[in-house]
């Protein structure tokens, strides 16, 4: 029987198999940031050990950093201490760090791909669940806890049971105004937040193949939101084209060798998945979430489900969620008030996202009632946005381009949505309080965010933009 | 660093019949700024547990003296969301030895095991039985026997088996941790590196 893409990469990275236990898995690249690494370095120090392969570890502070006045020291004492601790740990262990104000600083999952560090066939981990983003290149990439960060730092290996395999095919053409964010929100709404638990997912099908590299990253990024360990897409010409020439991409002869190997990284025709699902791209429309987990999503033009349509055992949790959001079952989504718009994060903070947003709001104005935060995913994205004139376009429409970081995605810095306020966010989580205590988040694509930003209410982007 | 050994527990338990309890609820992001593993138990479920002014919310289960015990029993899909191990540290720091649910998110499951907290996955029916028992009697007990991989609803005597791979079971019962094991494999790891694909 043939092998899946996942099997090919996984099997070639197993150092040892433990009977009725996990595999010892070798890790090619390990990204670290300030929040989930200090205790791991602490553990290594306490054992009297050291970082095993510092050249395979890349650090960037992102979760805690401010998105204004980055040239000043970080005001929040605890955040500053965490960022300084990362710097110190990296210096002591010879790890490359793209610190605050470094031209390569940014959200770890934006930085890896744009520097060409992320490549097909690799195993990649980071103490952050959205590490799945890197799977868009045909690598096995997944988030780990701090104990595993310590394992990876100390030995360049972690212990993992091999997950089950799932393939999700999206076939056909996508409609106007439908983005890769809508694809993944649609899939999660069908599978629920636990539907992928225990699986590693390969996304395939003609609609996926047609996506740009950045759009593919958005899909893989949110694999974790359906519970999956990670998501991946087989590398192809789009992938090679994106990587070619990037700073850490193989060059010259090494490039040819790499591409020849990468071309072998596809699922064999006779390979079997534990589960396989197929959706029609034509069924997908602009999506938005209405509840407090990413599985609670609907088409923007639809209503919130009625209570009767929810399984009995889940009705209590559904109602708790509606109360938190200040919505009622069955409500129409279009026209719901929006106070904040957040464009950014490792899901939708790349240049194509900013371009799409800018293009949509061109010639329009931000609604007075809306506070908007447009946050590039990295210094390089920021630079490009300025060079392409996007910053000016945004300002002309009443928006401001901030400095890069995770920002309001998890609100560890000052970018917090106030209690009770509604935010349309291009990030990935709408949990209670995720964007600040009491904040109410509705997840959507940059286009749907643009529609909300100019109207001040939830709006189907197809109704107001020329798409 | 060795973890605490897991021994059989029989205890009253804290019921939380809510589905999809995510890691942002277990430990909100603003508490992730520490550089050590200490003190997270105090902030466990912070936004559900405390008012804005820091006073306890009387209707939250951890603030209700009627409920106690070292086992947390929660609704389906516990621990979804971020990979923050701080969630497991908060649960362990509060004093829980095990979490029982009908479904766990993958990363949370791994993180708890690495911190000596046993995730026990039970059937929907068994979970419902536990909630029913604690409704009838706040001090209803649950017994978790790791060696035999069984969990018992002490009120009804009903028992169920649960799964855990024998490697992890051995680690928990003996307080071993993965890092010591991996460090012992340095020769195998070097041998792997010597043959790996490179360009
Ligand atoms: S942008 Fe959000 S999801 Fe992405 S790494 Fe930062 S905090 Fe995590």
PDB file of N, CA and C and ligand atoms in Angstrom, chain A residues 62-63 107-109 128 130 221 345-347 406 409-410 428 434, ligand 1:
ATOM      1  N   UNK A  62       7.116  37.905  20.156  1.00  0.00           N
ATOM      2  CA  UNK A  62       5.949  38.361  19.398  1.00  0.00           C
ATOM      3  C   UNK A  62       4.676  38.505  20.228  1.00  0.00           C
ATOM      4  N   UNK A  63       4.463  37.601  21.193  1.00  0.00           N
ATOM      5  CA  UNK A  63       3.183  37.569  21.898  1.00  0.00           C
ATOM      6  C   UNK A  63       2.933  38.799  22.761  1.00  0.00           C
ATOM      7  N   UNK A 107       5.636  37.878  14.044  1.00  0.00           N
ATOM      8  CA  UNK A 107       4.977  36.698  14.595  1.00  0.00           C
ATOM      9  C   UNK A 107       5.708  35.469  14.067  1.00  0.00           C
ATOM     10  N   UNK A 108       6.026  34.575  14.959  1.00  0.00           N
ATOM     11  CA  UNK A 108       6.879  33.444  14.633  1.00  0.00           C
ATOM     12  C   UNK A 108       6.418  32.687  13.373  1.00  0.00           C
ATOM     13  N   UNK A 109       5.107  32.555  13.188  1.00  0.00           N
ATOM     14  CA  UNK A 109       4.625  31.792  12.031  1.00  0.00           C
ATOM     15  C   UNK A 109       4.572  32.613  10.745  1.00  0.00           C
ATOM     16  N   UNK A 128       3.567  26.733  20.477  1.00  0.00           N
ATOM     17  CA  UNK A 128       2.449  27.560  20.054  1.00  0.00           C
ATOM     18  C   UNK A 128       1.600  26.735  19.108  1.00  0.00           C
ATOM     19  N   UNK A 130      -0.450  27.308  16.794  1.00  0.00           N
ATOM     20  CA  UNK A 130      -0.596  27.660  15.379  1.00  0.00           C
ATOM     21  C   UNK A 130       0.645  27.375  14.532  1.00  0.00           C
ATOM     22  N   UNK A 221      -3.099  27.077   9.258  1.00  0.00           N
ATOM     23  CA  UNK A 221      -3.023  27.775  10.543  1.00  0.00           C
ATOM     24  C   UNK A 221      -4.147  27.348  11.475  1.00  0.00           C
ATOM     25  N   UNK A 345      -2.551  39.022  12.944  1.00  0.00           N
ATOM     26  CA  UNK A 345      -2.299  37.684  13.492  1.00  0.00           C
ATOM     27  C   UNK A 345      -1.610  36.766  12.487  1.00  0.00           C
ATOM     28  N   UNK A 346      -1.196  35.601  12.983  1.00  0.00           N
ATOM     29  CA  UNK A 346      -0.536  34.624  12.122  1.00  0.00           C
ATOM     30  C   UNK A 346      -1.513  34.003  11.140  1.00  0.00           C
ATOM     31  N   UNK A 347      -2.817  34.247  11.335  1.00  0.00           N
ATOM     32  CA  UNK A 347      -3.821  33.719  10.410  1.00  0.00           C
ATOM     33  C   UNK A 347      -3.956  34.631   9.192  1.00  0.00           C
ATOM     34  N   UNK A 406       1.650  39.940  17.843  1.00  0.00           N
ATOM     35  CA  UNK A 406       0.417  39.158  17.985  1.00  0.00           C
ATOM     36  C   UNK A 406      -0.761  40.052  18.343  1.00  0.00           C
ATOM     37  N   UNK A 409      -4.804  39.531  18.967  1.00  0.00           N
ATOM     38  CA  UNK A 409      -5.154  38.121  18.804  1.00  0.00           C
ATOM     39  C   UNK A 409      -5.295  37.469  20.163  1.00  0.00           C
ATOM     40  N   UNK A 410      -4.389  37.785  21.086  1.00  0.00           N
ATOM     41  CA  UNK A 410      -4.528  37.235  22.434  1.00  0.00           C
ATOM     42  C   UNK A 410      -4.390  38.296  23.512  1.00  0.00           C
ATOM     43  N   UNK A 428      -7.813  33.922  15.011  1.00  0.00           N
ATOM     44  CA  UNK A 428      -8.242  32.525  14.956  1.00  0.00           C
ATOM     45  C   UNK A 428      -9.058  32.025  16.138  1.00  0.00           C
ATOM     46  N   UNK A 434     -10.758  36.140  25.063  1.00  0.00           N
ATOM     47  CA  UNK A 434      -9.517  35.954  24.310  1.00  0.00           C
ATOM     48  C   UNK A 434      -8.883  37.303  23.948  1.00  0.00           C
TER      49      UNK A 434
HETATM   50  S1  LIG C   1      -0.953  35.772  16.305  1.00  0.00           S
HETATM   51 FE1  LIG C   1      -2.259  34.833  17.829  1.00  0.00          FE
HETATM   52  S2  LIG C   1      -2.436  32.713  17.307  1.00  0.00           S
HETATM   53 FE2  LIG C   1      -0.731  33.567  16.156  1.00  0.00          FE
HETATM   54  S3  LIG C   1       1.067  33.103  17.364  1.00  0.00           S
HETATM   55 FE3  LIG C   1       0.362  35.123  17.965  1.00  0.00          FE
HETATM   56  S4  LIG C   1      -1.034  34.781  19.676  1.00  0.00           S
HETATM   57 FE4  LIG C   1      -0.705  32.812  18.692  1.00  0.00          FE
END
